[in-house]
Amino acid sequence: MILITIPTPTVTIHKQENPQLSHINGFTDFHLITREEGGIYMFYNAKDELLFVGKARKLRPRIKKHFEDTVSPIRNHRDEVTKIEVCIVPDAVEREIYETYIINKLQAKYNVDKVLYK
């Protein structure tokens, strides 16, 4: 048996109610997320339910893209996201394993690929 533990988030950012600074969908702290490192990210709602899990070679641009593009799996649910957790995972294979594991272990609501629990 293989034992997988979900990594501890390196960065957690929260949506602001009435942001005074420039923001994307209420999030003002994207600068805290690394631009050059890879890892996994998790979007949560106000009830702390996992909405979406993803992975990226460069975290900040990929996460921001979810709030800007028209093809993101969460495009119709962006307003639900109130918290983003980011875990640095340099190895691409490990990112793939963690993403698939978290999607299925925590049953991410809007992930449709890699779902084994339905």
C-alpha positions in Angstrom: 0.0 0.0 0.0 1.2 3.5 -0.8 0.7 6.2 1.8 0.1 9.7 0.4 -0.4 12.7 2.6 -1.7 16.0 1.3 1.1 18.6 1.5 0.8 21.5 3.8 -0.1 24.7 1.9 2.8 27.1 1.4 0.6 30.1 0.8 -3.1 30.7 1.5 -4.9 33.8 0.2 -8.4 34.9 1.0 -11.0 36.9 -1.0 -11.5 40.4 0.3 -15.0 41.8 0.8 -14.4 45.3 -0.5 -10.8 45.4 -1.8 -9.2 48.8 -1.8 -6.3 47.7 -3.9 -6.3 46.4 -7.5 -7.8 42.9 -7.4 -8.9 40.0 -9.5 -12.3 38.6 -8.4 -11.7 40.0 -4.9 -8.2 38.5 -4.4 -5.5 41.1 -3.8 -2.6 38.9 -2.6 -1.6 37.1 -5.8 1.9 38.5 -5.3 2.4 36.1 -2.4 2.2 33.1 -4.8 5.4 32.2 -6.5 5.6 33.0 -10.2 8.5 30.7 -11.1 7.8 27.5 -9.1 5.5 24.6 -9.8 3.0 23.0 -7.5 -0.7 22.3 -6.8 -3.5 24.7 -5.9 -6.9 24.3 -4.4 -9.9 26.6 -4.5 -12.4 26.6 -1.6 -15.8 28.2 -1.0 -17.0 30.0 2.1 -18.0 26.7 3.7 -14.4 25.4 3.3 -15.6 22.9 0.7 -13.0 22.0 -2.0 -14.2 23.3 -5.4 -11.3 22.7 -7.7 -7.7 21.2 -7.6 -5.1 22.0 -10.3 -1.4 21.8 -10.9 1.0 24.1 -12.7 4.7 24.5 -13.7 4.3 28.2 -12.9 1.7 28.8 -10.2 0.7 32.4 -10.2 0.0 32.8 -13.9 -2.0 29.6 -14.0 -4.1 30.5 -11.0 -4.8 34.0 -12.3 -5.8 32.5 -15.7 -8.7 30.6 -14.0 -10.2 34.0 -13.1 -9.6 35.6 -16.5 -10.2 33.0 -19.3 -13.4 31.7 -20.8 -12.4 28.0 -20.8 -11.6 27.4 -17.1 -13.6 24.6 -15.5 -14.6 27.1 -12.8 -15.6 30.0 -15.2 -19.2 29.8 -14.0 -18.3 29.4 -10.4 -15.6 32.1 -9.8 -17.7 34.0 -7.3 -17.9 30.9 -5.1 -14.1 30.9 -4.6 -13.2 32.5 -1.2 -9.9 30.9 -0.5 -6.9 29.6 -2.5 -4.3 27.3 -1.0 -1.0 26.7 -2.8 1.5 23.9 -2.2 5.0 24.1 -3.8 5.7 20.7 -5.5 8.8 21.0 -7.8 8.5 17.5 -9.3 6.0 17.1 -12.2 5.3 13.5 -11.4 4.6 14.3 -7.8 2.2 17.2 -8.9 0.3 14.7 -11.0 0.0 12.2 -8.2 -1.1 14.8 -5.6 -3.6 16.4 -7.9 -5.3 13.1 -8.7 -5.2 12.0 -5.1 -6.7 15.2 -3.7 -9.4 15.3 -6.4 -10.6 11.9 -5.3 -9.8 11.9 -1.6 -11.6 15.3 -1.0 -14.0 15.0 -3.9 -13.4 18.3 -5.5 -16.7 19.6 -6.8 -15.8 21.0 -10.2 -13.0 18.7 -11.3 -14.3 16.4 -14.1 -11.0 14.8 -15.2 -9.2 12.3 -13.1 -12.4 11.5 -11.1 -12.5 8.0 -9.8 -15.1 8.2 -7.1 -18.3 8.6 -9.2 
